[in-house]
JSON list of C-alpha atoms and ligand atoms in Angstrom, two decimals:
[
{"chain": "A", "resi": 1, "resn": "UNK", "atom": "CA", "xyz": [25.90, 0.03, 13.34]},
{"chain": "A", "resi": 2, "resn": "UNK", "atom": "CA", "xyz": [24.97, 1.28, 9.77]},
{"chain": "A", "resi": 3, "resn": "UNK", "atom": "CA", "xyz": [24.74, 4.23, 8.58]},
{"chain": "A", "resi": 4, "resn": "UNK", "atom": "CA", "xyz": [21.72, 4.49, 6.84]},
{"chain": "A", "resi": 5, "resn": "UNK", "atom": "CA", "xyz": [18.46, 2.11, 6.93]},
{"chain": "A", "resi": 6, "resn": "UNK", "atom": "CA", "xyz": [16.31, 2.76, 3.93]},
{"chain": "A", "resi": 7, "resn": "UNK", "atom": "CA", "xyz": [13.09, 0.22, 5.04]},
{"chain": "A", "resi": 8, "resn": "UNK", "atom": "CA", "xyz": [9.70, 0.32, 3.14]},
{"chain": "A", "resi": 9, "resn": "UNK", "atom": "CA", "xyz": [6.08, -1.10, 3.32]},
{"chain": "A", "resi": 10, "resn": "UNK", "atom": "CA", "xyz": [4.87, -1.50, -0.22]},
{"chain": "A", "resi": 11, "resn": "UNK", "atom": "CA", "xyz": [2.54, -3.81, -1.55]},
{"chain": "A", "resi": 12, "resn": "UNK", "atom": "CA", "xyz": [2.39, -3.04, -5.15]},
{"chain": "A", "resi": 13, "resn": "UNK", "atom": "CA", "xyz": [5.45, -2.18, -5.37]},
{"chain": "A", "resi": 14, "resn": "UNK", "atom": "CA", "xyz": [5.85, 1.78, -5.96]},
{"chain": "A", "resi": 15, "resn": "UNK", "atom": "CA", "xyz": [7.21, 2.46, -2.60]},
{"chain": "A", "resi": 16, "resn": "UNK", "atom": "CA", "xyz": [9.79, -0.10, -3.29]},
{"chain": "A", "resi": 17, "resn": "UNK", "atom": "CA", "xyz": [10.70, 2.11, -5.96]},
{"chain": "A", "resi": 18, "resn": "UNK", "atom": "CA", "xyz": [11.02, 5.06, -4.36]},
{"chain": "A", "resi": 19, "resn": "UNK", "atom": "CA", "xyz": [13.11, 2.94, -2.19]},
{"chain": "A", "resi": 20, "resn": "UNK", "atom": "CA", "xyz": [15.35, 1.85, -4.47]},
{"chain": "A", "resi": 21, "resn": "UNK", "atom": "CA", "xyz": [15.94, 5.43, -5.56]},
{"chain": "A", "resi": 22, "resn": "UNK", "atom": "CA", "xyz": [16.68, 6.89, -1.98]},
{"chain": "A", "resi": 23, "resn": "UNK", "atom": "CA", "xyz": [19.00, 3.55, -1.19]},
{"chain": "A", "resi": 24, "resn": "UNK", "atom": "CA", "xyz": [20.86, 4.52, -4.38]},
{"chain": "A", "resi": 25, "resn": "UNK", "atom": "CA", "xyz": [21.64, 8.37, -3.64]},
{"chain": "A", "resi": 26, "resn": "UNK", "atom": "CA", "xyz": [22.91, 8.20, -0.66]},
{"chain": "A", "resi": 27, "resn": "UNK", "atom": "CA", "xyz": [26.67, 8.65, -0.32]},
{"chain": "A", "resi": 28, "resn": "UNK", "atom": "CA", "xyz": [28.33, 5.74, 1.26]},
{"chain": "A", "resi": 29, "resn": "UNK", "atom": "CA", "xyz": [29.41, 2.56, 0.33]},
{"chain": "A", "resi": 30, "resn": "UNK", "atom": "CA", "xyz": [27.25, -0.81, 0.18]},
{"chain": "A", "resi": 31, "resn": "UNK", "atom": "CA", "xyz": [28.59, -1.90, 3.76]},
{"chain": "A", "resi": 32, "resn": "UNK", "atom": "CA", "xyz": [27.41, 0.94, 5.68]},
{"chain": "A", "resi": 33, "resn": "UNK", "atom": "CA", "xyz": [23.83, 1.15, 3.98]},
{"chain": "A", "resi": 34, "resn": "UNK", "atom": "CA", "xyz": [21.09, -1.37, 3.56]},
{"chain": "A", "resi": 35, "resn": "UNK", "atom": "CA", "xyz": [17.60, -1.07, 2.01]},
{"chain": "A", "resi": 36, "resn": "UNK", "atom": "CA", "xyz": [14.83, -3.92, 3.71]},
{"chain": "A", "resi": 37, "resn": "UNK", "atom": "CA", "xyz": [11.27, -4.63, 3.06]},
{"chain": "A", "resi": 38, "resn": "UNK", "atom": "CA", "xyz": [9.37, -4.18, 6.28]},
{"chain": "A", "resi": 39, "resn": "UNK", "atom": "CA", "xyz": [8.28, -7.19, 5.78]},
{"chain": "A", "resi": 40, "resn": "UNK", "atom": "CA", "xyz": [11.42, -9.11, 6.09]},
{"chain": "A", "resi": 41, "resn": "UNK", "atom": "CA", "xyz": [12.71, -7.27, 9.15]},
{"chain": "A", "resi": 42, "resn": "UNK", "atom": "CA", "xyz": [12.97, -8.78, 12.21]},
{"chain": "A", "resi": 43, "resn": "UNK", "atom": "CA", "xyz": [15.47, -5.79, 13.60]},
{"chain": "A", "resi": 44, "resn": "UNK", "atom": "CA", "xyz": [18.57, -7.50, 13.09]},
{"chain": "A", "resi": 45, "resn": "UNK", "atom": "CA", "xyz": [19.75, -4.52, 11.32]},
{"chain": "A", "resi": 46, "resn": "UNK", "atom": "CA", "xyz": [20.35, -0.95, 13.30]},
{"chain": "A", "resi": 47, "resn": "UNK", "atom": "CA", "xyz": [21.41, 2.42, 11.99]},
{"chain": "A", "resi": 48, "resn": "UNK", "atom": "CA", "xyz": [22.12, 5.97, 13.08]},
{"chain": "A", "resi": 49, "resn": "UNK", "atom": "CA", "xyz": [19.73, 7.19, 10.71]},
{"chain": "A", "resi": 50, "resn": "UNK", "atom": "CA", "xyz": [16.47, 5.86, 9.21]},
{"chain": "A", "resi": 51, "resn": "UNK", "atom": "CA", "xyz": [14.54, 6.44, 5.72]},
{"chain": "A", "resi": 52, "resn": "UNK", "atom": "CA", "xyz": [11.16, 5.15, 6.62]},
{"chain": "A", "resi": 53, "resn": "UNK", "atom": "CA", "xyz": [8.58, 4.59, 3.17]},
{"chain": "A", "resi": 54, "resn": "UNK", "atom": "CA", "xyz": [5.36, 3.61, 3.30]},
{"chain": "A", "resi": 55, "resn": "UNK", "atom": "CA", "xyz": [2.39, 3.28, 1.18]},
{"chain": "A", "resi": 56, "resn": "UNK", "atom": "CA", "xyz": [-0.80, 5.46, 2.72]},
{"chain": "A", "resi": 57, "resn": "UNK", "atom": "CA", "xyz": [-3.26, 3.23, 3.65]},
{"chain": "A", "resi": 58, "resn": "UNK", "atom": "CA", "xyz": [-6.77, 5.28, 4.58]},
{"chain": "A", "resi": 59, "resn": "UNK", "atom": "CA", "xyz": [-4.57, 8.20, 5.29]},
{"chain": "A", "resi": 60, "resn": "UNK", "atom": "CA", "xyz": [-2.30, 6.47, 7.42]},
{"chain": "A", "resi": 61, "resn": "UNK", "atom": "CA", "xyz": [0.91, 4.26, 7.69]},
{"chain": "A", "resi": 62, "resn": "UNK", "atom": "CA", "xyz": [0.10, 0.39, 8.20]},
{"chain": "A", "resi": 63, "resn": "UNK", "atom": "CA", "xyz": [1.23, -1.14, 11.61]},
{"chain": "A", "resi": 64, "resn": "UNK", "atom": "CA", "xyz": [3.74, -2.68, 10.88]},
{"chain": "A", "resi": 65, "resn": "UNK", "atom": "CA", "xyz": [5.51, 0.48, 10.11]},
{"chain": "A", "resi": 66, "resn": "UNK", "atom": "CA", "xyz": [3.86, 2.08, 13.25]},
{"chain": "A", "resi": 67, "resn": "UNK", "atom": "CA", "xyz": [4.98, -0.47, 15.22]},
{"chain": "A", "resi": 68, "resn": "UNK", "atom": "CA", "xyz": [8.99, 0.30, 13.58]},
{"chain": "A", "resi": 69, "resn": "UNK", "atom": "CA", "xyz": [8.40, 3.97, 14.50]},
{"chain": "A", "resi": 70, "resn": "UNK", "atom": "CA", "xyz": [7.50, 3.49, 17.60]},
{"chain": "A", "resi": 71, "resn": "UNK", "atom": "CA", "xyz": [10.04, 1.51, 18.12]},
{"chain": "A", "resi": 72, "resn": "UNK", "atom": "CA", "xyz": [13.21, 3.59, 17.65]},
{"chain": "A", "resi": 73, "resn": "UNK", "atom": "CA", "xyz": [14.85, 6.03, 20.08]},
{"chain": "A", "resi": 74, "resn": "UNK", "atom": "CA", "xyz": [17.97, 8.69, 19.14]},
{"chain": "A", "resi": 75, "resn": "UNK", "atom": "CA", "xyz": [17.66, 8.16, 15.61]},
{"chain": "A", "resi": 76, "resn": "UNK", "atom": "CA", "xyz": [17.68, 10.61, 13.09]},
{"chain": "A", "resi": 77, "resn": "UNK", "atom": "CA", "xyz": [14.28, 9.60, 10.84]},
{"chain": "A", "resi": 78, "resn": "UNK", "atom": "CA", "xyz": [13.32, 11.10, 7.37]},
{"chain": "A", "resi": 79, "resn": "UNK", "atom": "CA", "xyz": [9.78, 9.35, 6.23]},
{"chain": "A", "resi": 80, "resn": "UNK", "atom": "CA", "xyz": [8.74, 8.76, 2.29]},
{"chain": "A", "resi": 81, "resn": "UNK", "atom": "CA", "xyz": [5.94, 7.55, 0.64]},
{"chain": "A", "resi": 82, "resn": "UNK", "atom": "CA", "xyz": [3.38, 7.18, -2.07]},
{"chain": "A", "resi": 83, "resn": "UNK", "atom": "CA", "xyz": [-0.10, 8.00, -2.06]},
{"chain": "A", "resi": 84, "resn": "UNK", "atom": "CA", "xyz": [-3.09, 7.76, -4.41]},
{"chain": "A", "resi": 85, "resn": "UNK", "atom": "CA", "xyz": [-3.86, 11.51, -3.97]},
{"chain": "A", "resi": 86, "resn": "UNK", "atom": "CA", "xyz": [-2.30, 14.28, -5.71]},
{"chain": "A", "resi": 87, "resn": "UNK", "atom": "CA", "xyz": [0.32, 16.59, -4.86]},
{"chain": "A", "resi": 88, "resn": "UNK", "atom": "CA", "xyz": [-1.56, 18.87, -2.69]},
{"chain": "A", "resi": 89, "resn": "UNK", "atom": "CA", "xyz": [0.87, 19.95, 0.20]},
{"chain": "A", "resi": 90, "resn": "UNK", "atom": "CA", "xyz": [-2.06, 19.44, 2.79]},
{"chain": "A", "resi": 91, "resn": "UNK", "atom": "CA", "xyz": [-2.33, 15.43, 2.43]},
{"chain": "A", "resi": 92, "resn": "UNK", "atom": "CA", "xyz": [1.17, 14.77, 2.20]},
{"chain": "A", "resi": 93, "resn": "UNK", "atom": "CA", "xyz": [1.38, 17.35, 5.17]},
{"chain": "A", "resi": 94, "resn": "UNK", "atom": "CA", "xyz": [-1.40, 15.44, 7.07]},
{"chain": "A", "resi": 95, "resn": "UNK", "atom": "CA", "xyz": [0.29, 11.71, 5.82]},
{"chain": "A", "resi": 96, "resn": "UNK", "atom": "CA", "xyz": [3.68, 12.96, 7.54]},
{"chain": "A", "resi": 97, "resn": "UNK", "atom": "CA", "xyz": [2.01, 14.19, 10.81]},
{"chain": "A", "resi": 98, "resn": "UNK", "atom": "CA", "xyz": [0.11, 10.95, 10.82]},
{"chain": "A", "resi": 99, "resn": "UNK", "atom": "CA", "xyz": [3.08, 8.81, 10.61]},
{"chain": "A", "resi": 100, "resn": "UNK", "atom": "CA", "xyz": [5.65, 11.65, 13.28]},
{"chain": "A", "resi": 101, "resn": "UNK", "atom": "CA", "xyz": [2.96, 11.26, 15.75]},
{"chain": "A", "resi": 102, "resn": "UNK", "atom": "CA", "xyz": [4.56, 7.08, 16.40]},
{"chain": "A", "resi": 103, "resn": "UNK", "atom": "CA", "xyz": [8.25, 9.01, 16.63]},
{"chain": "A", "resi": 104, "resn": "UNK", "atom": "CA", "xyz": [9.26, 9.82, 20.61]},
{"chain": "A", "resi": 105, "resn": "UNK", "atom": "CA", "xyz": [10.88, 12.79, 21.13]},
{"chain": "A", "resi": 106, "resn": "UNK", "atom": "CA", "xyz": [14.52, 11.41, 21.58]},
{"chain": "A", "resi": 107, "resn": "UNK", "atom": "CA", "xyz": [14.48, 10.98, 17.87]},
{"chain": "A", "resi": 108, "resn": "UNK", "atom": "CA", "xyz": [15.57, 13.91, 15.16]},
{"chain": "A", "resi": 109, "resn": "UNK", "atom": "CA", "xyz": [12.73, 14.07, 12.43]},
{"chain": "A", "resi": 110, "resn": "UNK", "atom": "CA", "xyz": [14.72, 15.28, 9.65]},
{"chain": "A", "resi": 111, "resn": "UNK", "atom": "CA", "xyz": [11.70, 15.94, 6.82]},
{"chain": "A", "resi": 112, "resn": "UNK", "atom": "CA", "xyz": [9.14, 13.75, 4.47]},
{"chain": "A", "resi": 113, "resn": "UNK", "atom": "CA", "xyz": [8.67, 13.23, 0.80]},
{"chain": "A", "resi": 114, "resn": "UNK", "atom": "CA", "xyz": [5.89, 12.31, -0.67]},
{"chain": "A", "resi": 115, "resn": "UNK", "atom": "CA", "xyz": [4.44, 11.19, -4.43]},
{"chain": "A", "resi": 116, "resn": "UNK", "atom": "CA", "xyz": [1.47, 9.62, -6.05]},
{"chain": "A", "resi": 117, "resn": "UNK", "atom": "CA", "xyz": [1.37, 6.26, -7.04]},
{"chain": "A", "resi": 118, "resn": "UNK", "atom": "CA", "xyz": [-0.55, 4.17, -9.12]},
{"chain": "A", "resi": 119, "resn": "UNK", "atom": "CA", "xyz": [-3.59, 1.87, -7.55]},
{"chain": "A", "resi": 120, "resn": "UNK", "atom": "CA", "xyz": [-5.03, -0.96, -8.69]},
{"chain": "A", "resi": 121, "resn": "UNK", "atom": "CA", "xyz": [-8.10, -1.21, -11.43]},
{"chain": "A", "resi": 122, "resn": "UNK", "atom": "CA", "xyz": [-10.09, -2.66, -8.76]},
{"chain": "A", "resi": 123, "resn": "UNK", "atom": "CA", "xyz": [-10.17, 1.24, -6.58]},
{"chain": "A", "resi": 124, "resn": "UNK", "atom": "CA", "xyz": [-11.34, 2.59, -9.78]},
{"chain": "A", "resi": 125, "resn": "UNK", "atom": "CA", "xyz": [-14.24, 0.16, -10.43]},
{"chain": "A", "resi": 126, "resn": "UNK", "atom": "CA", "xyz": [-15.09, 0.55, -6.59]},
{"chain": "A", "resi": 127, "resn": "UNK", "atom": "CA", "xyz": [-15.57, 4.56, -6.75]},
{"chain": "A", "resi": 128, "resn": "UNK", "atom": "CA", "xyz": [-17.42, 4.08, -10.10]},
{"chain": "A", "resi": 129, "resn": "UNK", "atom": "CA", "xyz": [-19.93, 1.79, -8.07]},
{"chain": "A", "resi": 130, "resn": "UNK", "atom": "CA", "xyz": [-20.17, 4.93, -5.56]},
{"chain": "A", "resi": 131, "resn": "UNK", "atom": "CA", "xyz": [-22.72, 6.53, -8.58]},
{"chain": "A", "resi": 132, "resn": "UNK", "atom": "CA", "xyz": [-26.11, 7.33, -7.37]},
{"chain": "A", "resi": 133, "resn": "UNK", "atom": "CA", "xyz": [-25.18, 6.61, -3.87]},
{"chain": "A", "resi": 134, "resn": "UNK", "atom": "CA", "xyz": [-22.50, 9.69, -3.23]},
{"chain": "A", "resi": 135, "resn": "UNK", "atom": "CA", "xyz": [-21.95, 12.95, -4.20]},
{"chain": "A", "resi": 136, "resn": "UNK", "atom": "CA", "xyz": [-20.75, 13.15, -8.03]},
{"chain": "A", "resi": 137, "resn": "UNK", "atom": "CA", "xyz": [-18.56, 16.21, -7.63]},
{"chain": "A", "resi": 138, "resn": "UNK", "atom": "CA", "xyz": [-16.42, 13.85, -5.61]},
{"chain": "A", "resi": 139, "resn": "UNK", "atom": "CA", "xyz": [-16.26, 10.92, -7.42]},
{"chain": "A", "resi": 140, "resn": "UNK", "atom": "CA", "xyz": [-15.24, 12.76, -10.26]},
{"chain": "A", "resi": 141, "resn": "UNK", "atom": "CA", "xyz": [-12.51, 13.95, -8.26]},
{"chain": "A", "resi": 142, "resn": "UNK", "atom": "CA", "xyz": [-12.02, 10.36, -6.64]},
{"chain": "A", "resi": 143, "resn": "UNK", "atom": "CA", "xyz": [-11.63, 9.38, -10.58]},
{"chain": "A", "resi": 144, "resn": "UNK", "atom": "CA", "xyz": [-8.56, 12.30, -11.60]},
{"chain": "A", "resi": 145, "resn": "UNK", "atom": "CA", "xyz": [-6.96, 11.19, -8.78]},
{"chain": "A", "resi": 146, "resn": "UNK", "atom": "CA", "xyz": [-7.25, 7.84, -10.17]},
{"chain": "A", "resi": 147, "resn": "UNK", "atom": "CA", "xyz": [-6.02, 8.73, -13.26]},
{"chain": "A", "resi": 148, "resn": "UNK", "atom": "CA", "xyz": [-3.62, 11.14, -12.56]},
{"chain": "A", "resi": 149, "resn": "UNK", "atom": "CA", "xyz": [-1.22, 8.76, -10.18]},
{"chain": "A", "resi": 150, "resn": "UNK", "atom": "CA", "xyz": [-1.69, 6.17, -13.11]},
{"chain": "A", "resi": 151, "resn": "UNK", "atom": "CA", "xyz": [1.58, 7.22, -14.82]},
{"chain": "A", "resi": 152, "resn": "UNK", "atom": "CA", "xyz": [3.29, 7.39, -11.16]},
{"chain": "A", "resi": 153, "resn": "UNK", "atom": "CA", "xyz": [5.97, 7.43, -9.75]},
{"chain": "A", "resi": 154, "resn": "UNK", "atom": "CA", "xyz": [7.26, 8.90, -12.56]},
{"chain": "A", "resi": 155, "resn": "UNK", "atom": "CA", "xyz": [11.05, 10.27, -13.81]},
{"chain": "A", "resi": 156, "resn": "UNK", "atom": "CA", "xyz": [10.17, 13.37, -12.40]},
{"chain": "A", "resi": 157, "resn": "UNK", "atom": "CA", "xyz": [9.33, 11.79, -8.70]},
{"chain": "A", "resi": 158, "resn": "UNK", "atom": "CA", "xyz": [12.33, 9.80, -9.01]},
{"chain": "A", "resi": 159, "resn": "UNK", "atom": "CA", "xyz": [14.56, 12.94, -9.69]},
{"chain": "A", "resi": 160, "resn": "UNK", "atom": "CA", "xyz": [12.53, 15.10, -6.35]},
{"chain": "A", "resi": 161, "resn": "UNK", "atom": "CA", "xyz": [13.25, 12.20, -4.25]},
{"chain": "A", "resi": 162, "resn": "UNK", "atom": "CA", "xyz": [16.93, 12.00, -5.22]},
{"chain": "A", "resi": 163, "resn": "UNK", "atom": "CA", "xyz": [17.14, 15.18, -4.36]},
{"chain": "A", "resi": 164, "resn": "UNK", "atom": "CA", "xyz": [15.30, 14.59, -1.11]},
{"chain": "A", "resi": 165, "resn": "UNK", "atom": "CA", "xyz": [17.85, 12.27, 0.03]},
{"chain": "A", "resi": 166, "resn": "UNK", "atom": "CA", "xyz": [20.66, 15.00, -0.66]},
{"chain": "A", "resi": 167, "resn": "UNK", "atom": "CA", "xyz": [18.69, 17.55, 1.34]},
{"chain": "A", "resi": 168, "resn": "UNK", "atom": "CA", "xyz": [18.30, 14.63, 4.45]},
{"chain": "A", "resi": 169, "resn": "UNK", "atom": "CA", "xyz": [21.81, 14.14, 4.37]},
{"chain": "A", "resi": 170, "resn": "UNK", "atom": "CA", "xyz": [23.15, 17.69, 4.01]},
{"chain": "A", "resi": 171, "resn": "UNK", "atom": "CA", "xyz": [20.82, 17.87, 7.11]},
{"chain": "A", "resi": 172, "resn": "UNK", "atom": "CA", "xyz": [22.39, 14.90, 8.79]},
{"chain": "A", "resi": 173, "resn": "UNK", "atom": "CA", "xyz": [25.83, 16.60, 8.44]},
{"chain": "A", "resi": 174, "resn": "UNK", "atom": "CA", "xyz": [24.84, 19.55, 9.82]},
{"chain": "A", "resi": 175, "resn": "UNK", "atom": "CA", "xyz": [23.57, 17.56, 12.73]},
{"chain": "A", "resi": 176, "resn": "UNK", "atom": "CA", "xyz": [26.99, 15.81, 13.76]},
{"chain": "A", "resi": 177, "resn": "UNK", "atom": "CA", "xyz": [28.39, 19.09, 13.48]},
{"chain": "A", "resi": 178, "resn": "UNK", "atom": "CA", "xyz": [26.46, 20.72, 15.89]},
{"chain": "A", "resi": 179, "resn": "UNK", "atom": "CA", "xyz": [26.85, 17.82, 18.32]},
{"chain": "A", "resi": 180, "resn": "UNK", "atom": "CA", "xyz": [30.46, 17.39, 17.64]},
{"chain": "B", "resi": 1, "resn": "LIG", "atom": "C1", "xyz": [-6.60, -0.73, 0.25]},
{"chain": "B", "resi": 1, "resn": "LIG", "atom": "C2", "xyz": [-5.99, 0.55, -0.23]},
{"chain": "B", "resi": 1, "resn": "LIG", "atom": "C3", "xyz": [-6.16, 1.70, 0.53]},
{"chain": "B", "resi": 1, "resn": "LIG", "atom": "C4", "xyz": [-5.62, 2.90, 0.09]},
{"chain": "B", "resi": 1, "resn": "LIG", "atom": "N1", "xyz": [-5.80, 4.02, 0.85]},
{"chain": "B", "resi": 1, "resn": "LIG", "atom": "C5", "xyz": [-5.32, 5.19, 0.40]},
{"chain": "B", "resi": 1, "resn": "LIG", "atom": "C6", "xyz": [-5.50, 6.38, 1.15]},
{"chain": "B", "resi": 1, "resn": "LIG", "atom": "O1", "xyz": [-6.09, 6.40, 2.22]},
{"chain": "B", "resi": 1, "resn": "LIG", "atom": "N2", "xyz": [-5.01, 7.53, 0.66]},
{"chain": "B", "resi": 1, "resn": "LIG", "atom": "C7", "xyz": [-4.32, 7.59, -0.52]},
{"chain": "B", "resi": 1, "resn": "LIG", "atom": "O2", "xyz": [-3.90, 8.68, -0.94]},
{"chain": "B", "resi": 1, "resn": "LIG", "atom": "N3", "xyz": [-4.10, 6.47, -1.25]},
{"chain": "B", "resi": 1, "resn": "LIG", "atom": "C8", "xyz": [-4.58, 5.28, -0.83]},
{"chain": "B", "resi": 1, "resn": "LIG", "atom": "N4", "xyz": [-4.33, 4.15, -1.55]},
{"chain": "B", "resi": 1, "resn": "LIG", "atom": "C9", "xyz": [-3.44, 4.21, -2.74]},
{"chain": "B", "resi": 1, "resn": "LIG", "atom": "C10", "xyz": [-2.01, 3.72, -2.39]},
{"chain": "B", "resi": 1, "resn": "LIG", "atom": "O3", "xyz": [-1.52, 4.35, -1.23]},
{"chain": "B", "resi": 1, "resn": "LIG", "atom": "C11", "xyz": [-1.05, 4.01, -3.55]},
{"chain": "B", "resi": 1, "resn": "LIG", "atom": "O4", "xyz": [-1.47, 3.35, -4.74]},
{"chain": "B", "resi": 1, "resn": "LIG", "atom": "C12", "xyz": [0.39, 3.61, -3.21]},
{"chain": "B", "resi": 1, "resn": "LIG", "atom": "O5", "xyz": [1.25, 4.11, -4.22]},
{"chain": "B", "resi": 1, "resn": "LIG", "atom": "C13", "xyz": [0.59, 2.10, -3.11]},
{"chain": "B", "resi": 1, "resn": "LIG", "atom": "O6", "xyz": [1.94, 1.90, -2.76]},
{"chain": "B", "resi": 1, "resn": "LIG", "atom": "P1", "xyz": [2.71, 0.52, -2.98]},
{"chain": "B", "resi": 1, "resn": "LIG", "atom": "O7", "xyz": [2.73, 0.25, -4.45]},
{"chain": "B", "resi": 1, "resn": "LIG", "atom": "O8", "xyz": [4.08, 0.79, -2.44]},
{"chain": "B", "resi": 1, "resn": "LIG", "atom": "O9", "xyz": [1.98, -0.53, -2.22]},
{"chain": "B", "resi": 1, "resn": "LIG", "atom": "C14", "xyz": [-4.89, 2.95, -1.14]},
{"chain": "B", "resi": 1, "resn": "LIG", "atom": "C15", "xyz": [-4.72, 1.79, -1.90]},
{"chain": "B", "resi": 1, "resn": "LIG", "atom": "C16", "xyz": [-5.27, 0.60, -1.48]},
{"chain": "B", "resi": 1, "resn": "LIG", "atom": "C17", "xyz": [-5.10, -0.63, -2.35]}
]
């Protein structure tokens, strides 16, 4: 069995990068790690513990990833993601409950990190088409948003999920202790 499973859903490809970033920090060697795109898992692969990514999709996790989640059983599981909202604790708070609520209680949840990340031009042109019909105040906020996760993930998510991946394994290590 591996050690680590780094496995992402991302379809524009900034969760892959956050991927990349996570597979690259952790502390082993190439054999006992491996970094898959969801969608070319069938679950030939198995490891002790699981980084889980995922791109929010209507403030949730896609089913394929629920249907990973749900799947695994006395694994230790640290989630990641990117989202088009900013950094306001209480989405990525409510993005990580969201996604824990597919996770049975044999696993270990070990923690979340969570970024913005850039959307396509066609969300922008879609909440500009919301004028007249919704409430400006919020389309104007629908728009920063917009234009705030344009220039993300950036060096500085990169760098917090780096040392995410520290943090999850320091935690790991403290785990086989305490079950050793
Ligand atoms: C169809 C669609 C639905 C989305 N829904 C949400 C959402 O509910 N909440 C949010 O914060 N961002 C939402 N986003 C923005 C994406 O989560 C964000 O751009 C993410 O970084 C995409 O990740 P990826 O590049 O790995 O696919 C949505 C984007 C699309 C295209």
């Amino acid at each position: 069995m591996l050690k680590y499973l780094v496995i992402y859903a991302s379809v524009t490809g900034n969760t892959r990068l956050l991927a990349e970033e996570i597979y690259n920090a952790l502390p082993v060697s190439p054999k006992e790690k491996k970094l898959v795109d969801i969608r070319s898992w069938h679950g030939e692969a198995d490891a002790e513990n699981y980084f889980v990514g995922f791109w929010a999709n209507r403030g949730s996790c896609t089913l394929e990833i629920i249907d990973l989640l749900s799947s695994l059983h006395s694994r230790n599981v640290a989630l990641f993601g990117t989202c088009g909202m900013g950094a306001g604790s209480r989405y990525y708070d409510a993005l990580e409950q969201n996604a824990r609520v597919w996770l049975s209680e044999s696993n270990t949840f070990l923690g979340s990190y969570f970024c913005q990340g850039k959307m396509p031009i066609e969300v922008r042109l879609k909440y500009e088409s919301y004028r007249g019909k919704a409430d400006d105040a919020r389309i104007d906020q629908m728009l920063s948003y917009f234009d705030e996760a344009a220039t993300h993930p950036n060096r500085q998510d990169f760098m917090h999920a780096h040392m995410f991946t520290e943090r999850m394994v320091s935690r790991i290590k403290d785990l086989s202790l305490e079950y050793a």
